[in-house]
C-alpha positions as a LaTeX table, in Angstrom:
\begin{tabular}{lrrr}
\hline
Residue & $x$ (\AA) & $y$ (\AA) & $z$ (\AA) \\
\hline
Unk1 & 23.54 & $-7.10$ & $-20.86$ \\
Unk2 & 22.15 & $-9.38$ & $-23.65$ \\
Unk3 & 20.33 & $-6.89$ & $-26.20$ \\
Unk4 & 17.58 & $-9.57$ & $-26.29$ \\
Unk5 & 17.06 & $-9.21$ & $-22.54$ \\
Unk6 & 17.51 & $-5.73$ & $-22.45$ \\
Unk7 & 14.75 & $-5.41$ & $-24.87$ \\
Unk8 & 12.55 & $-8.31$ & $-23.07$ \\
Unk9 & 12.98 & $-6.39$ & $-19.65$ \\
Unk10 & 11.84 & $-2.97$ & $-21.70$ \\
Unk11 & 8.77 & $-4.79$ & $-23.14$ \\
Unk12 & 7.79 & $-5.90$ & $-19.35$ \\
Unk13 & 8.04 & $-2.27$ & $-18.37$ \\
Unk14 & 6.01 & $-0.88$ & $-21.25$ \\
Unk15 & 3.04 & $-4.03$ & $-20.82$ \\
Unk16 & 2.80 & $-3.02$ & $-16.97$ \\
Unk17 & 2.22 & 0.45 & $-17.27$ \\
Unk18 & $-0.28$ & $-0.55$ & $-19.85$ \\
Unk19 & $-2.05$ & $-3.07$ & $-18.10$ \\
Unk20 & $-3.07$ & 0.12 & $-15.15$ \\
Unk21 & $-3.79$ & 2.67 & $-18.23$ \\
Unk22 & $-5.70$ & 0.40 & $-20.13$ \\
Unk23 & $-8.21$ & $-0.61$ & $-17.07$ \\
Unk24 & $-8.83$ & 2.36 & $-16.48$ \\
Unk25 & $-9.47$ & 3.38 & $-19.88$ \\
Unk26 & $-11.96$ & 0.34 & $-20.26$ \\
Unk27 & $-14.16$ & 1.25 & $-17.56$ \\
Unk28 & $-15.28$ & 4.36 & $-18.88$ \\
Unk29 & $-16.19$ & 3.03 & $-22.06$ \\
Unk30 & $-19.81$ & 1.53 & $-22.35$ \\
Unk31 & $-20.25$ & $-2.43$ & $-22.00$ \\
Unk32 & $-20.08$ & $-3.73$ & $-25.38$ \\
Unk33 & $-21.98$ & $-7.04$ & $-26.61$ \\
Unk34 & $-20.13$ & $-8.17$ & $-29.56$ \\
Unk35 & $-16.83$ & $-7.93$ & $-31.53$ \\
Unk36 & $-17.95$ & $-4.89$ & $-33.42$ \\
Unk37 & $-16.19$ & $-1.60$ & $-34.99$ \\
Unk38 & $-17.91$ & 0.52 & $-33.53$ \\
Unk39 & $-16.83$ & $-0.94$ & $-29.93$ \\
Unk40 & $-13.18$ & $-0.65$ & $-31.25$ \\
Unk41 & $-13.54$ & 3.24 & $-31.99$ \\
Unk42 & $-14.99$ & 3.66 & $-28.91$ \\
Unk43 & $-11.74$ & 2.69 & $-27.55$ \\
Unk44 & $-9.41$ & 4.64 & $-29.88$ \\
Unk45 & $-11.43$ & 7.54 & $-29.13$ \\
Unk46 & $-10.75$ & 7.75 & $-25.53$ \\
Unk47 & $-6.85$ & 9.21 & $-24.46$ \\
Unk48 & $-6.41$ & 7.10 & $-22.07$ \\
Unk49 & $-6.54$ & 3.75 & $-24.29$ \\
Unk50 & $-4.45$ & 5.58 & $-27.16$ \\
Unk51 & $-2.00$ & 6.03 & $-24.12$ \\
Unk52 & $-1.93$ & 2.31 & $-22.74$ \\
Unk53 & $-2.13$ & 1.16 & $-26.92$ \\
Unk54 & 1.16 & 2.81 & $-27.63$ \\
Unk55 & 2.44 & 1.21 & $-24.25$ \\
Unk56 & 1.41 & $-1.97$ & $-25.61$ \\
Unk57 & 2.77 & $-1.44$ & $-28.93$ \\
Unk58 & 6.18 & $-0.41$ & $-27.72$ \\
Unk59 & 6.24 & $-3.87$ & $-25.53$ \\
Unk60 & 5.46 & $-5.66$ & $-28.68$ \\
Unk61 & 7.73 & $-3.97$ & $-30.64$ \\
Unk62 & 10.56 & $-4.85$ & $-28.32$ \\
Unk63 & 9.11 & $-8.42$ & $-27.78$ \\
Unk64 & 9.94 & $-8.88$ & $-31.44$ \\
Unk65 & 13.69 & $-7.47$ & $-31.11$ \\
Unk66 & 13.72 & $-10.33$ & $-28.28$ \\
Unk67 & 12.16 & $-12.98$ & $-30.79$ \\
Unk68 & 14.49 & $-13.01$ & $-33.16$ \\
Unk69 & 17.36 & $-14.53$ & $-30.52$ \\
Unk70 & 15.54 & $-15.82$ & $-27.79$ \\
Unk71 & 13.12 & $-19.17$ & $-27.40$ \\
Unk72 & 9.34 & $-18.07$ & $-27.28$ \\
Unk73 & 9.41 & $-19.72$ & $-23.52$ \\
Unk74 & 12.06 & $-16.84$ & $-22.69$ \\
Unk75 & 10.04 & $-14.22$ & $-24.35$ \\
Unk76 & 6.39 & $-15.27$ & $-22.90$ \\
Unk77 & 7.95 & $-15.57$ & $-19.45$ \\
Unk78 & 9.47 & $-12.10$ & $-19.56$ \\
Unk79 & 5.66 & $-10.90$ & $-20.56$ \\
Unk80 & 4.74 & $-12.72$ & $-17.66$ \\
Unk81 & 6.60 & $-10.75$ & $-15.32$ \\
Unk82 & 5.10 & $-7.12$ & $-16.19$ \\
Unk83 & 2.39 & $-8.06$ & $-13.66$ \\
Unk84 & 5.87 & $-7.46$ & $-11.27$ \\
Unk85 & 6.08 & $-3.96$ & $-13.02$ \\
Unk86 & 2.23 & $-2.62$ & $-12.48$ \\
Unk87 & 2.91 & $-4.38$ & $-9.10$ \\
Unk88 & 6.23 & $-2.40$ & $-8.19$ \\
Unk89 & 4.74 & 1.05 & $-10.35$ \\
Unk90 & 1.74 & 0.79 & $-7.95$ \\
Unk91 & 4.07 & 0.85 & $-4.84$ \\
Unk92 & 6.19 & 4.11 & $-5.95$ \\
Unk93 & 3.19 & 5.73 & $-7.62$ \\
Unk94 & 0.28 & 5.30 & $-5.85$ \\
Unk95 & 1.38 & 4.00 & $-2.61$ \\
Unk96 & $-0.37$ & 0.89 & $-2.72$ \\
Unk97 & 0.81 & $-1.39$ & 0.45 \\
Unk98 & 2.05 & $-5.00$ & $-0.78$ \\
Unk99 & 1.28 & $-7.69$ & 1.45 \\
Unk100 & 4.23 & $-10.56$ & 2.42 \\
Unk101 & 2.74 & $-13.02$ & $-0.54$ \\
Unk102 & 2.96 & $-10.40$ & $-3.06$ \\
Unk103 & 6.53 & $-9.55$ & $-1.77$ \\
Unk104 & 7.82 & $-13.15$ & $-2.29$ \\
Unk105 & 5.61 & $-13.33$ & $-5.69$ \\
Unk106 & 7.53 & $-10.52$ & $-7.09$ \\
Unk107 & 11.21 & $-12.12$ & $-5.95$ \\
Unk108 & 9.66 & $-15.27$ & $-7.19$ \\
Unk109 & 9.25 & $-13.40$ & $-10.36$ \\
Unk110 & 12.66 & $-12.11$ & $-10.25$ \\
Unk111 & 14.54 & $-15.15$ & $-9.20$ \\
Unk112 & 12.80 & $-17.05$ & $-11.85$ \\
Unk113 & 13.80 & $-14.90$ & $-14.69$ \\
Unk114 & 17.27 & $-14.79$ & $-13.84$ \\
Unk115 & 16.93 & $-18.73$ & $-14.05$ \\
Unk116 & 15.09 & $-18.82$ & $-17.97$ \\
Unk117 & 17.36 & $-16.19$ & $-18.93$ \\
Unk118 & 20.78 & $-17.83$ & $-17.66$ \\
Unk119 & 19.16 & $-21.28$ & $-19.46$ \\
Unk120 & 18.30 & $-20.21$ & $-22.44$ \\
Unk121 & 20.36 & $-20.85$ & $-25.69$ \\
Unk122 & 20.19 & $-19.21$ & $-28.84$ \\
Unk123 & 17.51 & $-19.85$ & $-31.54$ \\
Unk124 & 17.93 & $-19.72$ & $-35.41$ \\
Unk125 & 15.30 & $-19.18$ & $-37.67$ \\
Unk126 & 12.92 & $-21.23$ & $-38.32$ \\
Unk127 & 11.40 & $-22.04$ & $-41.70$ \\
Unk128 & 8.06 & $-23.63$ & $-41.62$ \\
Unk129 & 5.45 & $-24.94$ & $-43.96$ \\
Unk130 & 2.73 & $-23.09$ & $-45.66$ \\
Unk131 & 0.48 & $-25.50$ & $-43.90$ \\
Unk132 & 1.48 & $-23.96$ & $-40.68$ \\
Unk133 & 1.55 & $-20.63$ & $-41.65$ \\
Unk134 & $-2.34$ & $-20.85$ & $-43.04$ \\
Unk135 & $-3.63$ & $-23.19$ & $-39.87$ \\
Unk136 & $-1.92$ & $-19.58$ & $-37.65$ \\
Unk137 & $-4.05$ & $-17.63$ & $-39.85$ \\
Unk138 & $-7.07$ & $-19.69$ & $-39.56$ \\
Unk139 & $-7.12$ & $-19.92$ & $-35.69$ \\
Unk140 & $-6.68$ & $-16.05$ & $-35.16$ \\
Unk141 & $-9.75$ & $-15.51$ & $-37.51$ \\
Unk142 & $-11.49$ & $-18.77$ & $-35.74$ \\
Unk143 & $-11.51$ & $-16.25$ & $-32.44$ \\
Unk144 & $-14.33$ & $-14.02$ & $-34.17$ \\
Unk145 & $-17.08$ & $-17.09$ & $-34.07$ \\
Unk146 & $-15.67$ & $-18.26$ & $-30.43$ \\
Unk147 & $-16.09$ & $-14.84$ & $-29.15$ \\
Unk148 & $-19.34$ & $-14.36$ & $-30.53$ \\
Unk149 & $-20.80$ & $-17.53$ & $-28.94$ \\
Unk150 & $-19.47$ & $-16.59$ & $-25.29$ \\
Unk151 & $-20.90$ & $-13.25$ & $-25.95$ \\
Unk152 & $-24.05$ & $-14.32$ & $-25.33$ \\
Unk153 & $-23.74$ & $-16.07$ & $-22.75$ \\
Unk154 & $-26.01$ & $-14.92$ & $-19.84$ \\
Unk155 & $-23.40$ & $-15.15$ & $-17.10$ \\
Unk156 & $-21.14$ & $-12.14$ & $-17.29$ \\
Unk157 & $-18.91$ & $-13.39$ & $-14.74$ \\
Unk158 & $-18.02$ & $-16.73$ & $-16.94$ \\
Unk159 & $-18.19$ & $-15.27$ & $-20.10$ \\
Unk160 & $-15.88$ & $-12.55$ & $-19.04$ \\
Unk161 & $-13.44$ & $-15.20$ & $-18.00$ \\
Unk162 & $-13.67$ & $-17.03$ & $-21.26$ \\
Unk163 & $-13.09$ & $-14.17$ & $-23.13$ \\
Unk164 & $-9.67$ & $-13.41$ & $-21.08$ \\
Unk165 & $-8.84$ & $-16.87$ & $-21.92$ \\
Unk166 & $-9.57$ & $-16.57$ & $-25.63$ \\
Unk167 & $-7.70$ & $-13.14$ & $-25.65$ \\
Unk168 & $-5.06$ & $-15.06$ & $-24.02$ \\
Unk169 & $-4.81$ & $-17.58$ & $-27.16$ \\
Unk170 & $-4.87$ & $-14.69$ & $-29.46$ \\
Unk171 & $-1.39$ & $-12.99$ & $-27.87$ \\
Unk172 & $-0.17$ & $-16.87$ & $-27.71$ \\
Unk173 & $-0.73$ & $-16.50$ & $-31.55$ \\
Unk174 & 0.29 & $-13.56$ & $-31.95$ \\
Unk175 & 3.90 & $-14.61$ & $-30.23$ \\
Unk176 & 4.05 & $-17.19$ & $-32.56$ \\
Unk177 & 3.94 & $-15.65$ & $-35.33$ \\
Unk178 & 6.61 & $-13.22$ & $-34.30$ \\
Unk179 & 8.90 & $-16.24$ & $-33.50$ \\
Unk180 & 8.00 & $-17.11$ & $-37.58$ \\
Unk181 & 8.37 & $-13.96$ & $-39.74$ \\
Unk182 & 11.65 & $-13.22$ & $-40.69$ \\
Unk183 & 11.06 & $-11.04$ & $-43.95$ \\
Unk184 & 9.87 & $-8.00$ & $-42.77$ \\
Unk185 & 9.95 & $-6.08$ & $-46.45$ \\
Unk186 & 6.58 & $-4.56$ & $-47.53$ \\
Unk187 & 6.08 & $-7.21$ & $-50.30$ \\
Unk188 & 6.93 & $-10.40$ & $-47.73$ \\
Unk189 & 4.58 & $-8.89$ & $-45.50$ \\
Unk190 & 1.45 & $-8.66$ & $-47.49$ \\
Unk191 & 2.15 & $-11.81$ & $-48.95$ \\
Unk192 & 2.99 & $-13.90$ & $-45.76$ \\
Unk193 & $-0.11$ & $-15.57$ & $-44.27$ \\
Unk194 & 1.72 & $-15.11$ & $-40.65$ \\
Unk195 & 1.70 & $-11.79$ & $-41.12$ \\
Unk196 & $-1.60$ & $-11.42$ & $-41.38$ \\
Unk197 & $-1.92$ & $-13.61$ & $-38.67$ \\
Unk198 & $-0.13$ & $-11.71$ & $-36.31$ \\
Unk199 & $-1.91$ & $-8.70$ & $-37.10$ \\
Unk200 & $-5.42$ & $-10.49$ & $-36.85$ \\
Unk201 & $-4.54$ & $-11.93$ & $-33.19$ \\
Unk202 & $-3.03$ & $-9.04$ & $-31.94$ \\
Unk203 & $-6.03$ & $-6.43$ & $-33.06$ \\
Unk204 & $-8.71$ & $-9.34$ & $-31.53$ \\
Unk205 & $-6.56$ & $-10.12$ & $-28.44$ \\
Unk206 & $-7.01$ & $-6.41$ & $-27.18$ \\
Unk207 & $-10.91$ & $-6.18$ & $-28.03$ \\
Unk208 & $-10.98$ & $-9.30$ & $-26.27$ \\
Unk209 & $-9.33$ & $-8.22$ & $-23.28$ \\
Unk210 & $-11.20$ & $-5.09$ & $-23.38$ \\
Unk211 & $-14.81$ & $-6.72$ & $-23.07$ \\
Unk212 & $-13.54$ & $-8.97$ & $-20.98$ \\
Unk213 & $-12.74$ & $-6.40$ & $-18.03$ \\
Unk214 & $-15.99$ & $-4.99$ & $-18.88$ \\
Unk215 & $-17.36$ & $-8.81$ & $-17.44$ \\
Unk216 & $-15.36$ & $-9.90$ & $-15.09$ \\
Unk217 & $-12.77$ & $-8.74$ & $-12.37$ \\
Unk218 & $-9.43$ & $-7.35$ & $-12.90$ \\
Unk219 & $-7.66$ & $-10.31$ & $-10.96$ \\
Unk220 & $-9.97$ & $-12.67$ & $-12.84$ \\
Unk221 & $-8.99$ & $-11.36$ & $-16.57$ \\
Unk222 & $-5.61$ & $-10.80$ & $-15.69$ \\
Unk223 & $-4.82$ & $-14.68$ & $-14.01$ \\
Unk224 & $-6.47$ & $-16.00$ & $-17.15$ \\
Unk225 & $-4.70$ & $-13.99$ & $-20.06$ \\
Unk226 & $-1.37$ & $-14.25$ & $-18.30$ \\
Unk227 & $-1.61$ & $-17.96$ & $-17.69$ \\
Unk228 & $-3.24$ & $-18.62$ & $-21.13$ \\
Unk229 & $-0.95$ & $-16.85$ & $-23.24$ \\
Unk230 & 2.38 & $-17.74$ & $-21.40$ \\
Unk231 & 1.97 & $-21.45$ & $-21.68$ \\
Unk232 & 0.37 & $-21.67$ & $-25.06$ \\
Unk233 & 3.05 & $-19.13$ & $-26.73$ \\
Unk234 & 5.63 & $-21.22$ & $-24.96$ \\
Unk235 & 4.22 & $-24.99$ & $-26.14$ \\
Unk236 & 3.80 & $-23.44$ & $-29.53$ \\
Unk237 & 7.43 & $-22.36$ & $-29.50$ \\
Unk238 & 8.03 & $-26.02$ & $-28.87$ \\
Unk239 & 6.08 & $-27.81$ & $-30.75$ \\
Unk240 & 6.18 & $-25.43$ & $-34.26$ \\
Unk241 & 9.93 & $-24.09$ & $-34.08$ \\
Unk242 & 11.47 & $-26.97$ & $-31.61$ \\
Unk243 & 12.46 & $-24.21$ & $-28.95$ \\
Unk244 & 15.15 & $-25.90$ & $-26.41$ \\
Unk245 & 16.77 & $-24.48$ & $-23.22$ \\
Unk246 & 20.59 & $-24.84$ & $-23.47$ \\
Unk247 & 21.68 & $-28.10$ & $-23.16$ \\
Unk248 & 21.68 & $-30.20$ & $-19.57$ \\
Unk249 & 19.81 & $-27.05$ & $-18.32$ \\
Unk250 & 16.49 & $-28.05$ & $-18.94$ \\
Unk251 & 15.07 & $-28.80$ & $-15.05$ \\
Unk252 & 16.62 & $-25.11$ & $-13.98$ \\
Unk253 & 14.50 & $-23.61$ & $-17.30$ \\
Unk254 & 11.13 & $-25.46$ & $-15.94$ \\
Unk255 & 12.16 & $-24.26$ & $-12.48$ \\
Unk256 & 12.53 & $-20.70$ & $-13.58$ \\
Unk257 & 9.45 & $-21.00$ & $-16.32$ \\
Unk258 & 7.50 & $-22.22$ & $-13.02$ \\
Unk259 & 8.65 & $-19.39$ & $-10.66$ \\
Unk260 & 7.95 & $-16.86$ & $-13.02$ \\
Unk261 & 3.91 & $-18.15$ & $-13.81$ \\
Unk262 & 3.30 & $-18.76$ & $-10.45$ \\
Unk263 & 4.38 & $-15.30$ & $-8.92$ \\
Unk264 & 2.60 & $-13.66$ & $-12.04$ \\
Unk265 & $-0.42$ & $-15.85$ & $-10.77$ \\
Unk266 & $-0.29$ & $-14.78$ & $-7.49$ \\
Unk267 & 0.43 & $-10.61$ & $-8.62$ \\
Unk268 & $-3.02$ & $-10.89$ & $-10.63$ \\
Unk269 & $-4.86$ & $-10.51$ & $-6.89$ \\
Unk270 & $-2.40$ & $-7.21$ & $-6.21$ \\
Unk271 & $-4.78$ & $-4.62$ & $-5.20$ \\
Unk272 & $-7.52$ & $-6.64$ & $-4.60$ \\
Unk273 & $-10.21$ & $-5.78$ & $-2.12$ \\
Unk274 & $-10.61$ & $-8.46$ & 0.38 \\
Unk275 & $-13.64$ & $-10.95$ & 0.19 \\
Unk276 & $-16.79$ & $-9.71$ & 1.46 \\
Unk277 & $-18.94$ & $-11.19$ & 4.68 \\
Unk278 & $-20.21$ & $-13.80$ & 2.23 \\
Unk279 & $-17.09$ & $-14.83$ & 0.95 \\
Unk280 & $-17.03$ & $-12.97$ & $-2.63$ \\
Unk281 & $-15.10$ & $-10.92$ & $-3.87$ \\
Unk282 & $-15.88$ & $-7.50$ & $-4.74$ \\
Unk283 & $-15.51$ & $-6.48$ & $-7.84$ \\
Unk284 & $-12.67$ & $-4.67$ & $-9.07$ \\
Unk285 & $-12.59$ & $-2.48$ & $-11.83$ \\
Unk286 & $-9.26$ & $-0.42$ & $-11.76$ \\
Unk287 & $-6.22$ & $-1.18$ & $-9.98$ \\
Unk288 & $-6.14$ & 3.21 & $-9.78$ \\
Unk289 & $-8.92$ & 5.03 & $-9.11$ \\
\hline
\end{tabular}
């Protein structure tokens, strides 16, 4: 296999078993009502987050081995797909029954990464302007204001949503900025403003996600950072470093990139409870109890 892929399909391991550690970490912390330190330490205190934050660390980490020879739309789609892993980890683990939609969402998932990964050709770096590299920094630190606003918001339910979506921008940026650095020596790093960018989306991208399962469901924060981040990291990769599907292979890539969003989409409603008499759904705080 591809060392890319190989590292792409570790990442998706280590990001599912996160995404089931780190809700269940969340819910025993107290509801916090603004992007503060002290919320963060909360978190870093408790095992269970330390536990899902090297998980997540160890997906990034191999995200970035994937980065550096595949197109960000490869990359963000293999993200995509740990919702399959948590899925599939739930089955063997906790013996959570999958119903027929979440069985063809997970082949969908697997059918359409076979598709992105057989169309994909290989990138070369890309070298972009300091312009670039300063408007990355300035929209990771532009997600401190933005969060602050829906903070307040009186509707926990919306705001929660909002903030998965804005946690979802912040891991789009944060996959950018991957696809950008290519120095990774102690003096290129301090003085790269991508760097810095990285390291500011990634840090607010979890505190986002973290206060935003505090708000809203699991289903609902987990449709909206998975949709958010996989098409914005992918347009970025686009737009910013001209990412291309091999040649005459484009339709299969959209038809892969499409199977692969979709059966994430559907995955984010794995372990759901049904809808109540009224027709809403409960919430759901852990997908493990």
């Amino acid at each position: 296999m591809n060392p890319a892929l190989l590292a792409l399909a570790l990442a998706a391991v280590c990001s599912g078993s996160a995404a089931v550690v780190q809700a269940s970490a969340v819910a025993r912390v107290p509801t916090a009502n603004s992007v503060s330190v002290g919320f963060a330490l909360r978190l870093i205190r408790n095992p269970r987050y330390l536990v899902a934050l090297t998980l997540i660390a160890a997906g990034f980490a191999l995200s970035f081995v994937a980065l550096r020879t595949l197109p960000l739309f490869v990359v963000q789609a293999g993200r995509a797909s740990s919702l399959a892993v948590t899925a599939l980890l739930s089955v063997l683990a906790l013996r959570i029954r999958m119903r027929r939609s979440e069985v063809v969402a997970v082949v969908a998932i697997g059918t359409g990464l076979v598709l992105v990964a057989v169309t994909s050709a290989p990138q070369v770096a890309v070298d972009v302007d300091q312009r670039v590299r300063f408007g990355l920094l300035a929209a990771a630190v532009a997600v401190v204001p933005a969060a602050a606003l829906i903070l307040r918001m009186t509707d926990r339910r919306r705001s929660g949503l909002l903030m998965a979506v804005l946690a979802g921008c912040c891991f789009g940026l944060l996959a950018l900025g991957a696809r950008l650095i290519h120095d990774f020596t102690p003096t290129s790093l301090i003085t790269d403003p991508t760097a810095w960018a990285t390291g500011v989306a990634g840090g607010l991208g979890l505190l986002c996600g973290a206060m935003a399962l505090q708000r809203a469901t699991v289903v609902t924060v987990t449709a909206a950072m998975v949709a958010t981040e996989t098409i914005l990291g992918s347009l970025l990769g686009m737009i910013v470093c001209a990412d291309r599907p091999a040649a005459g292979l484009l339709i299969p890539a959209i038809s892969g990139f499409t199977l692969v969003l979709a059966g994430a989409l559907a995955l984010a409603r794995f372990g759901a409870p049904e809808a109540d008499t009224d027709g809403r759904e409960q919430e759901l705080r852990l997908p493990i109890g």
